[in-house]
XYZ file of C-alpha atoms in Angstrom:
604
model
C 215.900 25.805 237.264
C 216.410 28.860 239.458
C 219.297 29.560 241.819
C 218.669 31.803 244.825
C 222.222 32.718 245.698
C 223.110 32.485 249.387
C 219.817 31.002 250.650
C 220.222 28.816 253.770
C 217.651 26.035 254.087
C 217.260 26.520 257.854
C 216.142 30.138 257.341
C 213.501 29.109 254.808
C 212.259 26.505 257.309
C 212.185 29.096 260.094
C 210.345 31.660 257.980
C 207.768 29.135 256.785
C 207.124 28.001 260.355
C 206.824 31.543 261.733
C 204.615 32.818 258.906
C 207.201 35.266 257.550
C 206.842 33.290 254.321
C 203.084 33.072 253.718
C 201.056 29.887 253.431
C 200.019 30.853 249.880
C 203.541 31.737 248.734
C 205.898 29.926 246.396
C 207.932 28.124 249.061
C 204.823 26.958 250.913
C 203.281 25.769 247.652
C 206.386 23.785 246.722
C 206.626 22.284 250.193
C 202.964 21.234 250.195
C 202.591 19.990 246.640
C 206.114 19.190 245.489
C 209.438 17.888 246.741
C 211.846 19.501 249.152
C 215.006 18.502 250.971
C 215.655 18.697 254.677
C 218.978 20.195 253.618
C 221.268 20.153 250.592
C 224.988 19.802 251.207
C 227.080 21.965 248.869
C 230.546 20.984 247.718
C 233.490 21.904 249.865
C 234.410 25.512 249.303
C 230.749 26.448 249.258
C 231.155 29.726 247.432
C 229.305 31.108 244.420
C 231.675 29.990 241.663
C 232.587 26.425 242.683
C 229.116 25.722 244.071
C 227.313 26.693 240.863
C 229.772 24.753 238.732
C 229.095 21.694 240.906
C 225.326 22.207 240.515
C 225.721 22.420 236.741
C 228.180 19.537 236.242
C 227.385 17.124 239.052
C 231.147 16.947 239.521
C 233.324 17.932 242.474
C 236.130 20.506 242.252
C 238.622 17.642 241.930
C 237.206 17.096 238.420
C 236.081 20.558 237.341
C 239.242 22.341 238.489
C 237.159 25.062 240.155
C 238.633 24.715 243.650
C 237.628 28.142 244.982
C 236.223 31.512 244.016
C 239.840 32.489 243.411
C 242.885 30.266 243.087
C 246.030 29.843 240.999
C 247.575 27.361 238.621
C 250.860 25.743 239.513
C 252.076 26.688 236.011
C 251.300 30.412 236.093
C 253.969 32.997 236.954
C 254.002 33.799 240.652
C 253.035 37.457 240.313
C 250.118 36.935 237.945
C 246.630 37.699 239.331
C 244.454 34.966 240.754
C 242.322 32.836 238.479
C 238.567 33.339 238.826
C 235.947 30.632 239.117
C 233.688 32.850 237.013
C 236.039 33.059 234.029
C 238.107 29.868 234.225
C 237.630 27.177 231.510
C 235.786 24.117 232.818
C 237.132 20.596 232.642
C 233.702 18.950 232.961
C 230.541 19.063 230.869
C 227.599 21.091 232.219
C 223.933 20.113 232.160
C 223.503 22.891 229.591
C 226.035 21.346 227.226
C 224.653 17.855 227.832
C 221.105 19.011 227.062
C 222.110 20.762 223.834
C 224.178 17.753 222.760
C 221.003 15.675 223.063
C 218.809 18.035 221.064
C 217.279 20.166 223.804
C 216.977 23.949 223.608
C 218.695 25.716 226.502
C 218.247 29.260 227.821
C 220.530 30.656 230.546
C 219.888 34.027 232.161
C 222.879 34.814 234.352
C 224.673 31.505 234.915
C 228.280 31.048 236.071
C 230.469 29.898 233.113
C 227.847 30.892 230.495
C 229.373 33.944 228.832
C 231.124 35.267 225.735
C 234.622 33.938 226.467
C 234.479 30.926 224.149
C 231.972 29.204 221.826
C 231.622 26.225 224.170
C 230.437 28.569 226.947
C 227.402 29.719 224.966
C 223.930 28.202 224.901
C 221.029 28.531 222.460
C 219.635 31.637 224.174
C 221.487 33.568 226.855
C 221.886 36.763 228.838
C 225.377 36.763 230.360
C 225.679 37.974 233.932
C 227.208 41.385 233.149
C 230.846 42.056 233.999
C 231.965 45.315 235.632
C 234.197 47.043 233.083
C 235.204 50.422 234.487
C 234.935 52.896 237.379
C 231.764 54.364 238.810
C 231.463 58.165 238.808
C 230.543 60.642 241.524
C 230.078 64.095 240.013
C 229.534 67.404 241.761
C 228.035 69.609 239.042
C 227.515 73.372 238.837
C 225.972 75.511 236.065
C 228.079 77.252 233.441
C 227.162 80.283 231.337
C 226.744 78.107 228.253
C 223.141 77.555 227.202
C 221.607 75.801 224.203
C 218.131 76.349 222.808
C 216.409 73.524 220.946
C 212.862 74.312 219.963
C 211.228 75.982 222.961
C 213.559 74.370 225.496
C 216.731 75.774 227.036
C 219.562 73.481 228.182
C 222.201 74.872 230.550
C 225.551 73.093 230.397
C 226.880 71.809 233.735
C 230.509 71.264 234.703
C 232.232 69.572 237.620
C 233.487 71.794 240.409
C 236.774 71.442 242.288
C 235.249 69.137 244.913
C 234.089 66.514 242.396
C 235.528 63.050 243.064
C 235.286 62.131 239.366
C 235.455 63.686 235.942
C 232.537 63.390 233.463
C 234.115 60.615 231.408
C 232.452 57.282 230.664
C 235.374 54.875 230.885
C 235.726 51.207 230.019
C 239.120 50.354 231.453
C 241.765 49.992 228.763
C 239.245 50.247 225.927
C 237.214 53.443 225.885
C 237.139 56.967 227.298
C 234.105 58.979 226.282
C 233.486 62.529 227.527
C 230.016 63.205 228.878
C 228.044 66.402 228.305
C 225.589 67.098 231.108
C 222.810 69.672 230.987
C 220.016 70.915 233.191
C 216.630 71.899 231.813
C 213.055 72.413 232.954
C 210.444 69.751 232.280
C 206.822 69.787 233.412
C 205.198 67.403 235.877
C 201.889 67.247 237.719
C 202.511 68.184 241.343
C 199.541 68.658 243.720
C 197.176 68.536 240.728
C 198.904 71.375 238.935
C 201.574 71.601 236.271
C 204.914 72.663 237.740
C 208.439 72.897 236.337
C 210.817 70.134 237.369
C 214.559 70.319 236.955
C 215.740 67.563 234.639
C 219.278 66.322 234.015
C 220.200 65.427 230.445
C 223.322 63.347 229.706
C 224.813 62.969 226.254
C 227.952 61.341 224.887
C 228.493 63.896 222.135
C 228.327 67.685 222.013
C 225.286 67.809 219.723
C 221.976 67.730 221.596
C 219.982 68.179 218.406
C 220.512 64.514 217.491
C 219.106 63.255 220.795
C 220.723 62.344 224.084
C 221.888 59.243 225.966
C 219.922 59.534 229.227
C 217.647 61.811 231.226
C 216.492 61.813 234.833
C 214.911 63.955 237.515
C 214.087 63.789 241.188
C 214.867 60.441 242.790
C 214.368 58.364 239.659
C 217.003 56.078 238.138
C 217.984 56.090 234.485
C 220.278 53.874 232.442
C 222.725 54.783 229.703
C 223.918 52.309 227.092
C 227.084 52.805 225.057
C 228.195 50.658 222.123
C 231.845 50.234 221.267
C 233.220 47.762 218.707
C 230.107 45.586 218.840
C 230.169 45.494 222.630
C 227.511 47.001 224.847
C 228.142 48.760 228.153
C 225.417 49.937 230.538
C 225.550 52.276 233.517
C 222.778 53.346 235.906
C 222.466 56.985 236.948
C 220.801 58.740 239.892
C 220.728 62.247 241.329
C 221.952 61.973 244.914
C 220.996 65.500 245.915
C 220.625 69.088 244.747
C 220.905 72.337 246.663
C 217.871 74.380 247.624
C 217.988 76.446 244.415
C 218.390 73.304 242.283
C 221.606 74.696 240.865
C 224.349 72.413 242.190
C 223.784 68.724 241.517
C 225.473 65.611 242.912
C 225.214 62.783 240.404
C 226.099 59.099 240.744
C 226.812 56.771 237.802
C 227.347 53.081 238.524
C 230.333 51.209 237.146
C 229.725 50.406 233.466
C 228.966 46.731 232.938
C 229.550 44.747 229.763
C 226.215 43.266 228.712
C 226.152 40.347 226.305
C 223.303 38.264 224.966
C 222.988 35.613 222.312
C 221.635 35.694 219.706
C 221.399 39.460 219.122
C 217.672 39.365 218.501
C 217.088 37.611 221.822
C 219.024 40.271 223.752
C 217.069 42.990 221.965
C 213.809 41.263 222.912
C 214.832 41.098 226.568
C 215.889 44.742 226.631
C 212.717 45.906 224.909
C 210.674 43.915 227.432
C 212.681 44.417 230.645
C 214.854 47.464 229.998
C 218.613 47.629 230.407
C 220.648 45.921 233.101
C 220.208 48.032 236.273
C 223.574 47.183 237.839
C 224.557 45.599 241.119
C 224.199 47.236 244.542
C 227.274 49.359 245.250
C 228.521 47.923 248.524
C 231.695 49.907 249.024
C 229.852 53.097 248.104
C 227.369 52.461 250.914
C 230.123 51.641 253.407
C 232.004 54.829 252.578
C 228.819 56.927 252.738
C 228.697 57.868 249.060
C 225.242 56.347 248.774
C 222.739 55.934 251.582
C 221.237 52.723 252.889
C 217.951 53.641 251.202
C 219.626 54.089 247.821
C 221.504 50.785 248.260
C 218.154 49.059 248.782
C 216.801 50.825 245.697
C 219.622 49.126 243.782
C 218.782 45.754 245.341
C 215.108 46.198 244.458
C 215.802 47.191 240.864
C 218.068 44.200 240.325
C 215.679 41.714 241.953
C 212.817 42.914 239.776
C 215.064 42.703 236.715
C 215.955 39.080 237.486
C 212.237 38.272 237.754
C 211.354 40.111 234.570
C 214.203 38.448 232.640
C 213.006 34.976 233.606
C 209.394 35.708 232.719
C 210.324 37.363 229.399
C 212.644 34.501 228.468
C 210.179 31.858 229.608
C 207.343 33.281 227.539
C 209.292 32.961 224.284
C 208.677 29.181 224.446
C 212.109 28.669 222.877
C 213.493 26.395 225.565
C 213.389 22.989 227.158
C 215.723 23.950 230.004
C 215.785 27.497 231.384
C 218.164 28.627 234.122
C 217.481 31.835 236.047
C 219.243 33.514 238.926
C 218.660 35.875 241.869
C 221.570 37.417 243.802
C 219.152 39.264 246.098
C 219.340 37.186 249.273
C 223.111 36.842 249.005
C 223.514 40.621 248.692
C 221.232 41.430 251.617
C 222.555 38.773 254.002
C 226.199 39.716 253.425
C 225.464 43.218 254.733
C 222.623 42.633 257.195
C 223.164 39.309 258.965
C 223.571 40.179 262.646
C 223.020 37.159 264.900
C 226.303 36.735 266.797
C 226.808 38.774 269.965
C 230.510 39.075 269.139
C 229.732 41.049 265.982
C 230.825 44.669 266.243
C 227.352 45.906 265.227
C 225.438 43.803 267.721
C 224.835 46.552 270.311
C 224.510 49.421 267.837
C 221.380 51.603 267.680
C 220.849 51.076 271.438
C 220.772 47.329 270.855
C 217.996 47.591 268.243
C 220.150 46.951 265.193
C 219.904 43.099 265.234
C 216.096 43.247 265.135
C 216.086 45.925 262.425
C 218.513 43.979 260.295
C 216.557 40.750 260.819
C 213.382 42.468 259.600
C 215.188 43.606 256.435
C 216.307 40.056 255.679
C 212.757 38.800 256.257
C 211.421 41.439 253.882
C 213.662 40.254 251.072
C 212.848 36.601 251.620
C 209.214 37.649 251.202
C 210.029 39.626 248.065
C 211.870 36.707 246.450
C 209.037 34.371 247.464
C 206.580 36.717 245.703
C 208.758 36.884 242.608
C 208.996 33.086 242.449
C 205.211 32.936 242.611
C 204.982 35.480 239.772
C 207.271 33.264 237.686
C 205.290 30.115 238.482
C 202.014 31.809 237.594
C 203.457 33.014 234.269
C 204.937 29.635 233.305
C 203.610 27.512 230.450
C 201.469 24.589 231.563
C 203.464 21.480 232.311
C 206.562 23.317 233.552
C 208.719 21.596 236.174
C 210.483 23.901 238.634
C 213.701 23.155 240.505
C 214.718 25.866 243.003
C 218.173 25.583 244.573
C 220.842 27.664 246.269
C 224.584 27.446 246.019
C 225.369 27.893 249.723
C 224.068 29.381 252.948
C 225.477 32.192 255.103
C 227.623 32.168 258.259
C 227.611 35.216 260.587
C 231.109 36.706 260.920
C 232.620 38.726 263.760
C 236.311 38.723 262.763
C 238.341 38.830 259.557
C 241.701 37.035 259.525
C 244.384 38.571 257.311
C 245.961 35.231 256.453
C 248.909 36.573 254.479
C 249.697 38.903 257.388
C 249.698 35.937 259.775
C 252.043 33.908 257.589
C 254.374 36.876 257.074
C 254.604 37.547 260.819
C 255.153 33.842 261.504
C 258.268 33.698 259.333
C 256.635 32.439 256.129
C 257.369 35.399 253.926
C 254.663 36.465 251.520
C 256.648 39.636 250.809
C 259.618 37.542 249.602
C 257.329 35.505 247.327
C 257.775 32.276 249.312
C 254.079 31.669 249.878
C 250.661 33.295 249.506
C 246.993 32.564 250.020
C 243.884 33.032 247.881
C 240.662 33.439 249.812
C 237.147 32.203 249.068
C 235.494 33.767 252.104
C 235.759 31.422 255.070
C 238.407 29.254 253.389
C 241.604 29.677 251.391
C 244.164 27.800 249.330
C 247.810 28.395 250.274
C 250.502 27.986 247.620
C 254.244 27.479 248.079
C 256.510 29.058 245.473
C 258.208 25.998 244.008
C 260.832 28.096 242.256
C 262.058 29.362 245.651
C 261.405 26.433 247.987
C 263.298 23.387 246.747
C 261.441 20.076 246.647
C 263.714 18.631 249.349
C 262.709 21.454 251.714
C 259.090 21.759 250.651
C 257.641 18.946 252.767
C 259.224 20.327 255.936
C 258.156 23.879 255.026
C 254.547 22.796 254.506
C 254.496 20.816 257.753
C 255.879 23.760 259.730
C 253.356 26.103 258.144
C 250.461 23.729 258.912
C 251.526 23.559 262.544
C 251.784 27.320 262.735
C 248.319 27.783 261.244
C 246.837 25.531 263.930
C 248.348 27.783 266.614
C 246.143 30.741 265.663
C 243.529 30.774 268.416
C 240.164 32.367 269.114
C 240.724 35.019 271.784
C 237.480 34.123 273.590
C 237.111 30.351 273.292
C 240.776 29.399 272.938
C 239.871 27.096 270.060
C 241.898 27.075 266.826
C 240.579 29.646 264.330
C 241.038 27.115 261.533
C 238.695 24.164 261.778
C 240.719 22.410 259.107
C 244.267 22.620 257.768
C 244.423 20.151 254.883
C 247.338 18.848 252.849
C 246.837 17.186 249.465
C 245.767 13.860 250.961
C 243.101 15.472 253.123
C 241.962 17.603 250.176
C 241.416 14.403 248.190
C 239.054 13.154 250.902
C 237.099 16.398 250.559
C 236.777 16.134 246.755
C 238.842 19.296 246.596
C 242.228 18.236 245.283
C 243.080 19.073 241.704
C 246.691 18.598 240.638
C 246.842 21.813 238.621
C 244.950 24.198 240.890
C 244.758 23.138 244.542
C 246.967 24.772 247.137
C 249.725 22.968 248.980
C 247.523 23.597 251.997
C 243.847 24.393 252.301
C 242.383 26.071 255.391
C 238.797 26.519 256.521
C 237.693 28.689 259.445
C 235.383 27.966 262.302
C 232.058 29.815 262.255
C 232.541 33.504 262.981
C 235.656 34.072 260.881
C 236.357 35.097 257.300
C 239.686 35.322 255.478
C 241.292 38.245 253.689
C 244.269 37.586 251.456
C 245.488 41.187 251.510
C 249.038 41.697 252.851
C 248.930 44.909 254.908
C 251.898 45.484 257.184
C 250.148 48.072 259.361
C 246.949 46.062 259.973
C 246.637 43.394 262.713
C 246.207 39.720 261.841
C 242.625 39.742 263.154
C 240.180 42.633 262.778
C 236.615 42.898 264.033
C 234.627 43.498 260.880
C 231.759 45.855 260.097
C 230.420 47.939 257.226
C 229.593 50.823 259.593
C 232.490 53.345 259.763
C 231.073 54.894 262.947
C 231.852 51.652 264.769
C 235.517 51.619 263.813
C 236.263 55.346 263.605
C 238.515 55.136 266.691
C 240.736 52.516 265.043
C 244.007 53.461 263.384
C 243.737 54.729 259.805
C 245.086 51.521 258.267
C 242.315 49.442 259.874
C 239.679 51.978 258.795
C 240.961 51.835 255.220
C 240.946 48.036 255.287
C 237.333 47.847 256.449
C 235.993 50.631 254.218
C 237.466 48.831 251.204
C 236.440 45.343 252.293
C 234.537 43.116 249.889
C 231.295 41.357 250.762
C 232.985 37.953 251.046
C 235.943 39.335 253.011
C 234.617 41.708 255.676
C 230.900 40.968 255.300
C 228.689 40.482 258.354
C 227.979 37.055 256.896
C 230.209 35.119 254.538
C 230.352 31.760 252.751
C 233.093 29.502 251.393
C 232.592 26.966 254.142
C 232.934 23.197 254.340
C 229.795 21.296 253.366
C 229.357 20.039 256.928
C 228.825 23.530 258.378
C 225.078 23.647 259.015
C 224.548 27.378 258.482
C 226.263 27.132 255.103
C 223.998 24.459 253.656
C 221.585 24.985 250.766
C 217.978 24.601 249.657
C 216.265 22.231 247.240
C 212.613 22.666 246.302
C 210.809 21.315 243.240
C 207.294 21.422 241.819
C 205.685 20.206 238.617
C 203.901 17.353 236.859
C 207.023 15.160 236.867
C 208.032 15.949 240.448
C 206.915 13.516 243.177
C 205.311 14.904 246.315
C 208.077 14.034 248.737
C 210.270 15.126 251.642
C 213.744 14.022 250.659
C 215.864 14.365 253.788
C 219.545 15.156 253.231
C 220.688 15.453 249.606
C 223.805 16.729 247.820
C 224.387 19.487 245.289
C 226.194 16.904 243.133
C 222.763 15.297 242.534
C 221.209 18.338 240.862
C 222.635 17.966 237.339
C 221.417 14.360 237.214
C 218.014 15.439 238.594
C 217.599 17.984 235.802
C 218.650 15.358 233.258
C 216.030 12.957 234.634
C 213.298 15.597 234.318
C 214.395 16.291 230.720
C 214.609 12.594 229.881
C 218.256 12.794 228.794
C 221.599 11.375 229.895
C 223.373 13.452 232.557
C 226.657 15.309 231.988
C 229.695 13.148 231.439
C 231.400 13.626 234.832
C 228.309 13.450 237.041
C 229.147 11.695 240.318
C 225.717 11.009 241.855
C 222.238 9.954 240.772
C 219.270 12.318 240.712
C 217.225 12.896 243.845
C 214.050 11.349 242.429
C 215.559 7.989 241.430
C 214.256 6.347 244.604
C 211.765 9.017 245.613
C 208.654 7.061 244.623
């Protein structure tokens, strides 16, 4: 079972029809010889966390409690941070737990809710999707007079200059601060068929180079550094951004350290020996702010996509599994930044009107790359393997971000006074009323007034309400979205073209045209520029998810191939059918809260 995060079914159809996805590729092979759905409807709040949990449990958010990517509990103190779909305990059994309970071996390589937080969240063999654990570093380095000789090699110590944005300290927030010692030395490489010296950067986490070093790199190559602390493992990727003409001053980038966890230890060691260390995620804010270039951002995307492929193949070839789950974030990452199909998008006329076509070609390229990687995995699989390829949601082009807390504040519903606040999941949000401030007798009227006010927010071009839906508890129940402990007093979902930010920023308008290109908003006031430069992918992205299941562009894929898969076009199916489908292929009972039968029950 492989999830291709953020893959819309209509784009796969379009690319197969146009030949962007080749006739001998993985998608074409599955469509010709296996089963595929016309579309797969995700659960409401089609965002990464709740959608994957629904795929794994076969249960709607009303049962799992995962009602958004971020949300709150009615019992938590008002000022506590939001709860996360990725870390929150589940209230429903997953297909992984159901399979293990029935004697099957399970391997999960990057699945939501499969991590090191609790014993019940582990499986037989696993590689947790790594968690960012500290700040990234941007170091401007200059030579010092200090030099060390080891054997025949000289190592010149580097230090940061006054312009350096960071200090050379490997930091895991609240747990570890480790000084870094960075040196420059000559190595030898073959250039133009002759041996020539190449400047090499050496990084160590102690002052003694004679006992080895933590990482080395040169030119435009990437390196990784792994640090152990109290039985935990943290990995950072490192790249030289540029050097001056004399190769003396060096600008060095180190990605945010990520906590890497695998179980059992020997399995993680096998994966790392076979695939290398976790390469890190693409640094979106660093690209927006100009710290890293577009080319380097795509290097990060490429490294991570290849790592996902290699992990699946390495895990698969151990033959220690009956059910293996693998994951690719690639298409989600690329579409968030490069979807440009709406003429109202701020970027639409950029590059003399050529940007939409350029961005479209980049998205096509990565659909092709993922298609190739799926084919690699299929070709490496043991005989008799059944494949189920799904996505959690699609992608909706966005031209405007709504600062929902700003709108409520300016409408007399005071976020600043702790009366009310929203938690966004991209194109939707839960809104919570502070029950300790708003008495129960007043609450119904307060909620009704707020709902009416939300419906008054209008699209400046079409005049239509920005919010397609403003739902109280009763309407949330109809959507499978109401959970007594976690759902908001109101739930809102935007029309296509809008995303929601839950930041409260008094000097930023309620609605802001979004972009990741600072040149396009450089004439805006500083507060708007700061808001956009610091925007997250699911807040100010050029495409966002978190939509209602009925929104066509936000719907998902289902493809399957294997000896137990019928050759069949399935029409419209639901993500709540996937857990039962996997159970059917394994010959086991589905998870305990599954709400729908598998897709192949009537397929023959």
